[in-house]
Amino acid sequence: MNRIVAVESSKELARFIDFPHELYRDDPNYVPELFIAQQDMLSPHKHPFYEHGSVRLFLAYSNERIVGRIAAIHNQNHIDFTGNKDGFFGFFDCINDPAIAKALLQQATEWVKEKGNTNIIGPVNLSTNDTCGLLVEGFDRPPIAMMSYNAPYYAELIVGAGFKKKTDLLAYELETKEANERTLKLLDTLEARLKRNGITIRKVNLKKFAEEVPKIREVYNSAWDKNLGFVPMTPKEFDYLAKDLKLILDPNFCLVAEKDNKLIAFALGIPDINQVLIKIKRGRLLPTGIFKLLFQKKNITRLRVLTLGVVEGYRKMGIEACLYGNIIKNTYGTKITGGECSWMLEDNYLMNHAIEQINGKLYKRYRLYEKEL
């Protein structure tokens, strides 16, 4: 007998977080999320998202066995900023059973509809500032840091429940040894031209990180304001993310562009912590996971450029190329041999072209789905 149950207790929340570990137990490409991080993210009293949003978690049972999970998400900031009454679903995992998947998605749909939403989009965990998109191409390798992973059959389950494609999110692979040498050789010329216009590139100052964060947030929120589904991060949300990222931040891969002491662009590359997390059983740091995390960080060989944005009015000046070029150049002499630029909207032709110009190759594709209510 199948049934859908709302998560009400801490014990049920732990089951919700742990379900993917059981589902992907035999999948060598599955990377477990850190339990403590997921617990904080899904706890209203711990994560700043809940100051403007609400989430309802559901588990699917077949008899007494958990066979699926989903989160229904209402984001008031998204509605206020975009004017669209979109609800979201996220944290979707399910066995390959169309009836169970349909029941889960229907439950999420009904919940966001009760909140007054007229459309539902997903998967999104919790917003587009977090992990989102369903993997539809590129199942042969583990995901890189802060990117999603799922079995190939998920797409059929979601479409079978009445959802259609909204847009694709692209991930490009780039090997540093294959990066376009001409682009790197042009760095000095490009930077000299920018300098003549009063624009300089520098590393983020970790010693003054608290001063840097508000300036970076301002660039982040203005540089992406026209992207699909983007909602500006609140100061508390950005501080929450920055605090987590600082633990793995390397200033060589966290760069800003300035003009007249004002930040006009920002690029962030983070080490692929998934190379360590994949070895931490069930995402538990204790008793041994913490040691793997601490001691294996230095052996990471991949980097993810997870955000690069330029404030409007300063685009097409070569700033994007300089930021990418400097990140690539700064990998020389380190253990980093390549990485991923992600995610990029499929219709963001300017940025996609910039990555292709330095020999980036499209190797993974993620999809957002939607359904009118």
XYZ file of C-alpha atoms in Angstrom:
373
model
C 0.000 0.000 0.000
C 1.415 3.389 -1.081
C 0.964 6.541 1.011
C 2.383 10.082 1.148
C 3.269 11.408 4.613
C 4.238 14.939 5.640
C 7.491 15.200 7.585
C 6.680 16.278 11.130
C 9.514 15.136 13.392
C 13.308 15.266 13.559
C 13.371 11.500 13.053
C 11.331 11.830 9.841
C 13.603 14.684 8.698
C 16.610 12.387 9.129
C 14.843 9.748 7.025
C 14.082 12.394 4.397
C 17.767 13.391 4.225
C 19.022 9.804 4.230
C 16.691 8.352 1.587
C 19.005 9.097 -1.397
C 21.808 7.147 0.317
C 19.657 4.023 0.122
C 18.418 4.751 -3.389
C 21.932 5.241 -4.801
C 23.737 2.760 -2.608
C 25.191 0.922 -5.625
C 25.791 3.969 -7.842
C 29.525 4.844 -8.018
C 28.753 8.395 -9.204
C 26.499 9.329 -6.289
C 27.878 11.929 -3.856
C 26.202 12.091 -0.432
C 25.345 15.546 0.862
C 26.672 16.411 4.311
C 23.934 15.505 6.766
C 24.508 18.522 8.992
C 24.312 20.918 6.028
C 21.071 19.376 4.756
C 19.615 19.399 8.258
C 20.322 23.125 8.608
C 18.944 23.878 5.158
C 15.668 22.111 5.919
C 15.218 23.553 9.414
C 13.180 26.808 9.483
C 14.910 28.069 12.627
C 18.392 27.677 11.114
C 18.263 28.861 7.484
C 17.479 32.484 6.459
C 15.361 31.363 3.473
C 12.465 30.820 5.861
C 12.262 34.519 6.676
C 10.503 34.956 3.334
C 9.691 31.396 2.251
C 8.088 28.219 3.505
C 8.697 24.545 2.752
C 6.694 21.372 3.253
C 8.476 18.020 3.098
C 6.813 14.757 2.098
C 7.874 11.107 2.133
C 6.384 8.334 0.028
C 5.968 4.926 1.651
C 5.249 1.539 0.133
C 4.044 -0.448 3.118
C 6.701 0.589 5.670
C 9.540 1.240 3.186
C 10.433 4.772 2.052
C 10.333 4.904 -1.753
C 10.400 8.639 -2.495
C 10.626 12.191 -1.182
C 9.819 15.742 -2.285
C 9.770 19.314 -0.966
C 7.051 21.802 -1.852
C 8.425 25.357 -1.758
C 6.801 28.786 -1.551
C 9.207 31.695 -2.088
C 7.524 35.044 -1.434
C 10.632 36.981 -2.477
C 10.476 35.273 -5.883
C 6.858 36.352 -6.307
C 7.532 39.918 -5.162
C 10.613 40.319 -7.396
C 9.373 38.621 -10.578
C 5.650 39.246 -10.323
C 5.100 35.578 -11.175
C 3.142 33.348 -8.822
C 5.540 30.421 -9.158
C 5.778 27.697 -6.572
C 8.615 25.184 -6.638
C 9.383 21.561 -5.946
C 12.770 20.255 -4.908
C 14.655 17.486 -3.137
C 12.866 15.075 -5.452
C 14.059 11.481 -5.302
C 12.048 8.417 -6.177
C 12.282 4.779 -7.152
C 11.430 4.081 -10.780
C 7.678 3.944 -10.251
C 5.457 6.387 -12.217
C 2.556 6.087 -9.758
C 4.693 7.017 -6.748
C 6.413 9.873 -8.604
C 3.058 11.236 -9.782
C 1.657 11.079 -6.239
C 4.663 12.966 -4.831
C 4.579 15.650 -7.510
C 0.812 15.982 -7.129
C 1.206 16.461 -3.386
C 3.760 19.247 -3.937
C 1.538 20.796 -6.609
C -1.491 20.876 -4.329
C 0.498 22.432 -1.500
C 1.940 25.309 -3.577
C -1.498 25.867 -5.133
C -2.957 26.286 -1.630
C -0.321 28.989 -1.131
C -1.810 30.917 -4.072
C 0.706 29.915 -6.747
C -0.462 29.396 -10.328
C 2.616 27.568 -11.646
C 5.158 25.114 -10.265
C 8.836 24.862 -11.296
C 11.539 22.370 -10.345
C 13.646 20.766 -9.236
C 14.947 23.681 -7.159
C 16.499 23.288 -3.684
C 15.446 25.860 -2.168
C 15.834 28.634 -4.768
C 17.838 29.250 -7.935
C 20.594 30.523 -5.632
C 20.937 26.917 -4.454
C 21.339 23.558 -6.209
C 18.782 23.179 -8.979
C 18.041 21.400 -12.235
C 17.533 17.750 -13.167
C 20.496 16.006 -14.790
C 19.411 14.909 -18.292
C 22.807 14.471 -20.014
C 26.187 13.443 -18.603
C 25.539 10.526 -16.250
C 29.002 8.994 -16.694
C 30.728 10.984 -13.932
C 29.976 12.244 -10.433
C 28.629 15.781 -10.112
C 30.998 18.568 -9.196
C 30.570 20.716 -6.057
C 27.053 22.082 -5.470
C 25.599 20.446 -8.593
C 22.784 17.918 -8.584
C 22.746 14.256 -9.525
C 19.943 11.815 -10.286
C 19.157 8.613 -12.153
C 18.318 8.888 -15.884
C 14.727 7.712 -15.368
C 13.758 10.824 -13.371
C 13.040 12.855 -16.525
C 10.462 10.330 -17.704
C 8.805 10.319 -14.280
C 8.496 14.119 -14.207
C 7.217 14.411 -17.779
C 4.822 11.550 -17.084
C 3.358 13.588 -14.239
C 2.401 16.369 -16.655
C 5.449 18.633 -16.483
C 7.167 20.183 -19.509
C 10.596 21.662 -20.096
C 11.079 25.254 -18.967
C 14.776 25.702 -19.768
C 18.134 23.917 -19.722
C 21.137 24.744 -17.567
C 24.518 23.948 -19.110
C 27.772 22.744 -17.587
C 31.040 23.131 -19.496
C 34.194 21.159 -18.833
C 37.534 22.877 -19.199
C 40.990 21.320 -18.924
C 43.631 23.878 -18.057
C 46.130 22.342 -20.491
C 43.565 22.683 -23.297
C 42.574 26.253 -22.499
C 42.990 28.501 -25.470
C 46.593 29.734 -25.229
C 45.777 32.744 -27.358
C 43.228 33.896 -24.772
C 45.759 33.576 -21.979
C 48.415 35.383 -24.013
C 45.958 38.231 -24.507
C 45.483 38.605 -20.760
C 48.187 41.217 -20.330
C 46.871 43.196 -23.282
C 43.272 42.989 -22.030
C 44.204 43.939 -18.487
C 46.300 46.877 -19.725
C 43.311 48.108 -21.749
C 41.030 47.759 -18.733
C 43.531 49.599 -16.563
C 43.522 52.517 -18.993
C 39.773 52.652 -18.345
C 40.377 52.625 -14.603
C 39.406 48.956 -14.151
C 41.593 46.557 -12.190
C 41.341 42.841 -11.357
C 42.301 41.628 -7.891
C 41.841 38.724 -5.477
C 39.277 38.875 -2.702
C 40.925 39.905 0.561
C 40.148 37.154 3.081
C 41.594 39.254 5.918
C 38.866 41.815 5.199
C 36.259 39.256 4.195
C 33.504 40.835 6.296
C 34.016 44.095 4.372
C 34.168 42.352 0.990
C 30.962 40.317 1.348
C 28.398 43.195 1.153
C 30.146 44.617 -1.928
C 30.162 41.211 -3.618
C 26.487 40.698 -2.765
C 25.652 43.991 -4.455
C 27.400 42.853 -7.650
C 25.792 39.408 -7.468
C 22.297 40.789 -7.076
C 22.657 43.358 -9.859
C 24.641 41.289 -12.368
C 22.085 38.478 -12.532
C 18.858 40.431 -12.107
C 17.552 39.587 -15.584
C 18.326 35.869 -15.454
C 15.434 33.441 -15.504
C 14.113 32.732 -12.048
C 16.798 34.792 -10.323
C 15.840 36.392 -7.023
C 18.250 38.703 -5.158
C 19.717 37.156 -2.036
C 18.939 38.858 1.241
C 21.917 39.989 3.335
C 21.337 37.101 5.739
C 21.121 34.552 2.906
C 24.307 35.841 1.311
C 26.149 35.907 4.640
C 25.003 32.338 5.316
C 26.375 31.163 1.962
C 29.585 33.183 2.301
C 30.267 31.713 5.738
C 30.027 28.176 4.321
C 32.080 28.945 1.223
C 34.841 30.632 3.208
C 35.732 27.197 4.628
C 36.921 26.071 1.177
C 37.671 29.432 -0.438
C 40.988 29.986 -2.199
C 41.588 33.683 -3.040
C 43.421 32.633 -6.221
C 40.032 31.625 -7.617
C 37.884 34.345 -6.060
C 38.395 37.521 -8.080
C 36.768 40.927 -8.408
C 37.013 43.799 -10.863
C 36.991 47.351 -9.531
C 36.563 50.827 -10.951
C 36.990 53.873 -8.736
C 37.057 51.575 -5.681
C 33.641 50.175 -6.599
C 33.147 46.478 -7.438
C 31.751 45.976 -10.944
C 32.385 42.257 -11.476
C 32.907 39.096 -9.489
C 34.053 35.557 -10.276
C 34.147 32.631 -7.888
C 35.772 29.260 -8.388
C 35.590 26.681 -5.607
C 37.547 23.432 -5.187
C 35.479 20.374 -6.057
C 34.772 19.273 -2.504
C 32.697 16.414 -3.963
C 35.966 14.565 -4.564
C 36.113 14.271 -0.766
C 32.394 14.002 0.016
C 32.010 10.969 -2.243
C 34.146 9.077 0.294
C 32.169 10.191 3.365
C 29.605 7.490 4.092
C 26.021 8.767 4.372
C 27.307 12.331 4.666
C 28.302 11.921 8.323
C 31.347 13.853 9.484
C 31.626 11.740 12.624
C 33.457 9.659 13.572
C 35.858 9.549 10.578
C 34.365 11.818 7.926
C 35.805 14.977 9.438
C 39.332 13.623 8.997
C 38.715 12.760 5.344
C 37.395 16.262 4.806
C 40.350 17.943 6.479
C 43.161 15.835 5.093
C 41.951 15.168 1.553
C 41.044 18.753 0.651
C 44.639 19.327 -0.434
C 44.371 16.537 -3.033
C 41.428 18.050 -4.943
C 42.163 18.291 -8.674
C 39.042 19.998 -10.030
C 37.562 23.457 -9.713
C 34.050 24.733 -10.309
C 33.564 28.287 -11.520
C 30.112 28.646 -10.052
C 29.475 32.312 -10.566
C 30.791 35.051 -12.827
C 28.916 38.259 -13.375
C 29.552 41.764 -14.626
C 27.369 44.730 -13.753
C 25.417 46.091 -16.704
C 27.274 48.908 -18.408
C 30.625 47.126 -18.124
C 29.922 44.060 -20.244
C 31.639 43.272 -23.562
C 34.752 45.115 -22.389
C 36.821 41.976 -21.879
C 36.256 41.737 -18.113
C 34.701 38.259 -18.425
C 37.702 36.973 -20.393
C 40.114 38.501 -17.870
C 38.372 36.877 -14.924
C 38.256 33.453 -16.593
C 41.829 33.831 -17.819
C 43.169 34.754 -14.396
C 41.404 31.826 -12.726
C 42.941 29.466 -15.300
C 46.373 31.067 -14.928
C 46.173 30.776 -11.142
C 45.733 26.993 -11.392
C 49.224 26.668 -12.822
C 51.587 25.186 -10.254
C 48.702 23.725 -8.231
C 47.062 20.289 -8.281
C 44.093 21.706 -10.182
C 44.073 20.255 -13.703
C 40.674 21.468 -14.851
C 37.088 21.840 -13.851
C 33.619 22.981 -14.682
C 31.927 26.268 -15.531
C 28.315 25.973 -14.415
C 25.538 26.507 -14.571
C 24.795 28.628 -17.628
C 21.346 29.303 -19.060
C 21.089 27.750 -22.503
C 20.151 31.133 -23.999
C 22.964 33.066 -22.291
C 24.830 33.230 -25.589
C 27.375 35.819 -24.457
C 28.717 33.761 -21.543
C 28.410 30.426 -23.330
C 30.398 31.800 -26.249
C 33.044 33.178 -23.874
C 33.529 29.707 -22.357
C 33.623 28.015 -25.774
C 36.265 30.521 -26.886
C 38.646 29.160 -24.258
C 37.912 25.581 -25.359
C 35.229 24.804 -22.804
C 33.190 21.759 -23.862
C 29.536 21.181 -23.008
C 29.433 17.895 -21.091
C 26.441 17.978 -18.740
C 22.931 19.334 -19.154
C 20.382 20.012 -16.438
C 16.700 20.808 -16.937
C 14.063 22.803 -15.141
C 10.467 21.696 -15.606
C 7.201 23.518 -15.032
C 3.488 22.897 -14.863
C 0.578 25.312 -14.862
C -1.802 24.830 -11.961
